[in-house]
């Protein structure tokens, strides 16, 4: 097997005095989709945040390799430019900042990083509009403030829109399926499917099987109390759906 | 110098881009102020007797007044006898008749500031009056404006060519005894711009004055008077810069706006005087009186200001809403970083019936800066149906700066509606991280978020200057957080 796109070894992380990740091991090869499930408060968002470089977390041990380089050594913005995308569980509102403007700035930051020419306003608009069609988003969202007054579901769609425009090599989607109506779930799932490619990987943090019905994962991991306590194929998610987590937690304890 | 928030700690060292000095020979009068100084200035400008008399009355009034100290500002006492009250670049001829007569060094200065005075290279659709220290050095597009009947010229030229207009309107909105700095300005003002828009004329282009302080140890005391006759419209913009110097320099301007029936004046300011260095050394003391009177019915005066410069800003552009149905607006962004202090706001005086006013103030503080919004809304007994809406938001970057809101509301008419909303927030870590996660640099992210915060004000600026304002904001906050 070639080196995985993302390789996490014994990652230990604290928030203040509290160890929220207690030795995570995870390999995600290019071309694959991995799902991370687990009870509330088990550390799924913390893991996503640490991968993205959010301040407030102290890494006390372990390593993360992304495309062979030390991810944790890079500042957050460089991780993003290298192709690491985080779909936020709670996308923040940035009043007055044009949604399209931020997205174009983001795209151009990545392009400059790859020594590619910036996209002009015209090409950008064509690109973003085609992706919006895919996400069934009205064009009026372009001129609104970033997530400003968006409904919960609209915010999630906007995350996937950004992902589709930025075309990251690794997308970590933290509960992007939460709060979506039935049709929106299909749209978001279709968006995620669009990104699947042999040179990309996707990590889906989710509580429900229903997203995985549309985006079939190669592997499913259970994160509990800061550790991955079980990994398996797609059938593991179905089993969790039936049995919950207690049987695993009892085993692990 | 470090703020509580480590990731917000890098935007605090500012790079001032306009801090160069032009090496040009100047006529500068020795420091000091007395009746002879005033006579000297008046004589230098060949002024009519009425103006000299007015100046001398102002000086007498000033002698009786005390420097005000109610603002939330701290600075060493100003020695008014240690300031030179007149400095003019030595002209080869007796003042430039056309751009060809303007010293090339001056043209180069404005070029460097991004205000090309050559009409070929001019800002699209903007006529510029350039004031260098105490005098106006060039005005562009005079012909096109005069074809429309618009008078736009240096104040001193208006005194010669249109003395009747000056005598009629000067001091009718801001009387010489209005306040300490207005009195000082009235006594010693040296130049500025004069605008008259005749009845029914929509000024065919944006008008703009660019103020530049160059000489050391001089004050700048300019005076602007804009009269919009019935049914006329005008949009006017002022910009200002100064060299970096260790000592503080005084700028005490007066701006008077007068709108008659159905007239509209939009006055925008992008103020970028030298703010002093990151330790608070040097910088301009900006004590400015700006007032507009909506004298006519249905008239409208709108102030938009982007204040990023000056060590000290003391400034309250106001509207006297006398005419029935008249409208006053104040949109302000005040940015203070390092040791800058701003005490700024507005007054809306509702006198006529159904007068309306809107106040939107955005204060941004970083470093050790102090930013105070001070506003007054007064509704007089006759102002039936008057309405005011005020929104004051403060954004703090870092932990050692301060934001203060001092609203003063006085309502003497029971039917009036006055609303006031205020908020203070810190730049949000979540917003910042969201932008970083999308690949933006820390600085771009902060500029973006602060720009979003200021949006309701920026969109009031004329298009050409909205971009400039956004850029200026970026420069002002350079190194202010992170
Ligand atoms: N800033 C913080 N201070 C203290 N504890 C925190 C902080 N942020 C997270 N935690 C704690 O860390 C643990 C892991 O939280 P995390 O958000 O990673 O859980 P999660 O698995 O994403 O949960 P959910 O499924 O509810 O989204 C929780 O117990 C949470 O309370
Ligand atoms: Mg979570």
mmCIF file with all atom_site columns, C-alpha atoms in Angstrom, chain A residues 6 8 11 21 24-28 33-40 42-49 51 89 170-178 202-209 211-212 215 217-233 236-237 240 245:
data_model
loop_
_atom_site.group_PDB
_atom_site.id
_atom_site.type_symbol
_atom_site.label_atom_id
_atom_site.label_alt_id
_atom_site.label_comp_id
_atom_site.label_asym_id
_atom_site.label_entity_id
_atom_site.label_seq_id
_atom_site.pdbx_PDB_ins_code
_atom_site.Cartn_x
_atom_site.Cartn_y
_atom_site.Cartn_z
_atom_site.occupancy
_atom_site.B_iso_or_equiv
_atom_site.pdbx_formal_charge
_atom_site.auth_seq_id
_atom_site.auth_comp_id
_atom_site.auth_asym_id
_atom_site.auth_atom_id
_atom_site.pdbx_PDB_model_num
ATOM 1  C CA . UNK A 1 6   ? -3.682  11.307 6.032  1.00 0.00 ? 6   UNK A CA 1
ATOM 2  C CA . UNK A 1 8   ? -2.501  9.995  12.386 1.00 0.00 ? 8   UNK A CA 1
ATOM 3  C CA . UNK A 1 11  ? -2.372  11.745 18.679 1.00 0.00 ? 11  UNK A CA 1
ATOM 4  C CA . UNK A 1 21  ? -7.906  12.891 22.415 1.00 0.00 ? 21  UNK A CA 1
ATOM 5  C CA . UNK A 1 24  ? -5.739  8.472  18.015 1.00 0.00 ? 24  UNK A CA 1
ATOM 6  C CA . UNK A 1 25  ? -4.483  6.231  15.221 1.00 0.00 ? 25  UNK A CA 1
ATOM 7  C CA . UNK A 1 26  ? -6.033  6.623  11.814 1.00 0.00 ? 26  UNK A CA 1
ATOM 8  C CA . UNK A 1 27  ? -4.943  6.142  8.187  1.00 0.00 ? 27  UNK A CA 1
ATOM 9  C CA . UNK A 1 28  ? -7.003  7.517  5.348  1.00 0.00 ? 28  UNK A CA 1
ATOM 10 C CA . UNK A 1 33  ? -14.185 7.830  2.291  1.00 0.00 ? 33  UNK A CA 1
ATOM 11 C CA . UNK A 1 34  ? -13.985 7.187  6.012  1.00 0.00 ? 34  UNK A CA 1
ATOM 12 C CA . UNK A 1 35  ? -16.780 7.758  8.483  1.00 0.00 ? 35  UNK A CA 1
ATOM 13 C CA . UNK A 1 36  ? -16.164 8.661  12.103 1.00 0.00 ? 36  UNK A CA 1
ATOM 14 C CA . UNK A 1 37  ? -19.036 8.040  14.460 1.00 0.00 ? 37  UNK A CA 1
ATOM 15 C CA . UNK A 1 38  ? -19.306 8.168  18.204 1.00 0.00 ? 38  UNK A CA 1
ATOM 16 C CA . UNK A 1 39  ? -21.272 9.471  21.169 1.00 0.00 ? 39  UNK A CA 1
ATOM 17 C CA . UNK A 1 40  ? -21.646 13.173 21.893 1.00 0.00 ? 40  UNK A CA 1
ATOM 18 C CA . UNK A 1 42  ? -16.326 11.830 22.428 1.00 0.00 ? 42  UNK A CA 1
ATOM 19 C CA . UNK A 1 43  ? -13.850 14.119 20.640 1.00 0.00 ? 43  UNK A CA 1
ATOM 20 C CA . UNK A 1 44  ? -14.924 14.063 16.990 1.00 0.00 ? 44  UNK A CA 1
ATOM 21 C CA . UNK A 1 45  ? -15.031 17.835 16.550 1.00 0.00 ? 45  UNK A CA 1
ATOM 22 C CA . UNK A 1 46  ? -11.868 18.176 18.580 1.00 0.00 ? 46  UNK A CA 1
ATOM 23 C CA . UNK A 1 47  ? -10.089 15.856 16.182 1.00 0.00 ? 47  UNK A CA 1
ATOM 24 C CA . UNK A 1 48  ? -11.423 17.813 13.201 1.00 0.00 ? 48  UNK A CA 1
ATOM 25 C CA . UNK A 1 49  ? -10.334 21.103 14.757 1.00 0.00 ? 49  UNK A CA 1
ATOM 26 C CA . UNK A 1 51  ? -6.394  18.680 12.035 1.00 0.00 ? 51  UNK A CA 1
ATOM 27 C CA . UNK A 1 89  ? -20.292 21.578 12.556 1.00 0.00 ? 89  UNK A CA 1
ATOM 28 C CA . UNK A 1 170 ? -8.806  16.120 2.098  1.00 0.00 ? 170 UNK A CA 1
ATOM 29 C CA . UNK A 1 171 ? -12.258 17.150 3.278  1.00 0.00 ? 171 UNK A CA 1
ATOM 30 C CA . UNK A 1 172 ? -13.204 16.624 6.905  1.00 0.00 ? 172 UNK A CA 1
ATOM 31 C CA . UNK A 1 173 ? -16.943 17.185 7.155  1.00 0.00 ? 173 UNK A CA 1
ATOM 32 C CA . UNK A 1 174 ? -18.072 17.570 10.741 1.00 0.00 ? 174 UNK A CA 1
ATOM 33 C CA . UNK A 1 175 ? -21.741 16.636 10.942 1.00 0.00 ? 175 UNK A CA 1
ATOM 34 C CA . UNK A 1 176 ? -22.546 18.312 7.670  1.00 0.00 ? 176 UNK A CA 1
ATOM 35 C CA . UNK A 1 177 ? -25.626 16.089 7.541  1.00 0.00 ? 177 UNK A CA 1
ATOM 36 C CA . UNK A 1 178 ? -27.075 17.349 10.829 1.00 0.00 ? 178 UNK A CA 1
ATOM 37 C CA . UNK A 1 202 ? -13.095 12.431 2.626  1.00 0.00 ? 202 UNK A CA 1
ATOM 38 C CA . UNK A 1 203 ? -13.668 12.027 6.342  1.00 0.00 ? 203 UNK A CA 1
ATOM 39 C CA . UNK A 1 204 ? -17.325 12.158 7.336  1.00 0.00 ? 204 UNK A CA 1
ATOM 40 C CA . UNK A 1 205 ? -18.111 12.825 10.964 1.00 0.00 ? 205 UNK A CA 1
ATOM 41 C CA . UNK A 1 206 ? -21.698 11.756 11.407 1.00 0.00 ? 206 UNK A CA 1
ATOM 42 C CA . UNK A 1 207 ? -24.239 10.374 13.819 1.00 0.00 ? 207 UNK A CA 1
ATOM 43 C CA . UNK A 1 208 ? -26.492 8.740  11.257 1.00 0.00 ? 208 UNK A CA 1
ATOM 44 C CA . UNK A 1 209 ? -26.487 5.987  8.716  1.00 0.00 ? 209 UNK A CA 1
ATOM 45 C CA . UNK A 1 211 ? -25.785 10.031 4.930  1.00 0.00 ? 211 UNK A CA 1
ATOM 46 C CA . UNK A 1 212 ? -23.808 6.838  4.466  1.00 0.00 ? 212 UNK A CA 1
ATOM 47 C CA . UNK A 1 215 ? -22.048 8.262  0.342  1.00 0.00 ? 215 UNK A CA 1
ATOM 48 C CA . UNK A 1 217 ? -17.778 4.751  3.182  1.00 0.00 ? 217 UNK A CA 1
ATOM 49 C CA . UNK A 1 218 ? -14.804 2.480  2.723  1.00 0.00 ? 218 UNK A CA 1
ATOM 50 C CA . UNK A 1 219 ? -14.287 2.335  6.465  1.00 0.00 ? 219 UNK A CA 1
ATOM 51 C CA . UNK A 1 220 ? -16.182 3.271  9.594  1.00 0.00 ? 220 UNK A CA 1
ATOM 52 C CA . UNK A 1 221 ? -14.495 4.191  12.892 1.00 0.00 ? 221 UNK A CA 1
ATOM 53 C CA . UNK A 1 222 ? -15.984 4.599  16.305 1.00 0.00 ? 222 UNK A CA 1
ATOM 54 C CA . UNK A 1 223 ? -14.486 7.360  18.411 1.00 0.00 ? 223 UNK A CA 1
ATOM 55 C CA . UNK A 1 224 ? -15.310 7.222  22.095 1.00 0.00 ? 224 UNK A CA 1
ATOM 56 C CA . UNK A 1 225 ? -13.721 8.950  25.066 1.00 0.00 ? 225 UNK A CA 1
ATOM 57 C CA . UNK A 1 226 ? -10.932 10.253 22.910 1.00 0.00 ? 226 UNK A CA 1
ATOM 58 C CA . UNK A 1 227 ? -9.954  6.925  21.342 1.00 0.00 ? 227 UNK A CA 1
ATOM 59 C CA . UNK A 1 228 ? -10.883 5.004  18.266 1.00 0.00 ? 228 UNK A CA 1
ATOM 60 C CA . UNK A 1 229 ? -12.344 1.910  19.836 1.00 0.00 ? 229 UNK A CA 1
ATOM 61 C CA . UNK A 1 230 ? -13.471 0.067  16.770 1.00 0.00 ? 230 UNK A CA 1
ATOM 62 C CA . UNK A 1 231 ? -13.007 0.182  13.012 1.00 0.00 ? 231 UNK A CA 1
ATOM 63 C CA . UNK A 1 232 ? -14.777 -1.780 10.341 1.00 0.00 ? 232 UNK A CA 1
ATOM 64 C CA . UNK A 1 233 ? -16.464 -1.737 6.965  1.00 0.00 ? 233 UNK A CA 1
ATOM 65 C CA . UNK A 1 236 ? -20.326 -1.387 11.230 1.00 0.00 ? 236 UNK A CA 1
ATOM 66 C CA . UNK A 1 237 ? -22.417 1.748  10.750 1.00 0.00 ? 237 UNK A CA 1
ATOM 67 C CA . UNK A 1 240 ? -24.318 0.953  15.342 1.00 0.00 ? 240 UNK A CA 1
ATOM 68 C CA . UNK A 1 245 ? -22.689 2.423  21.390 1.00 0.00 ? 245 UNK A CA 1
#
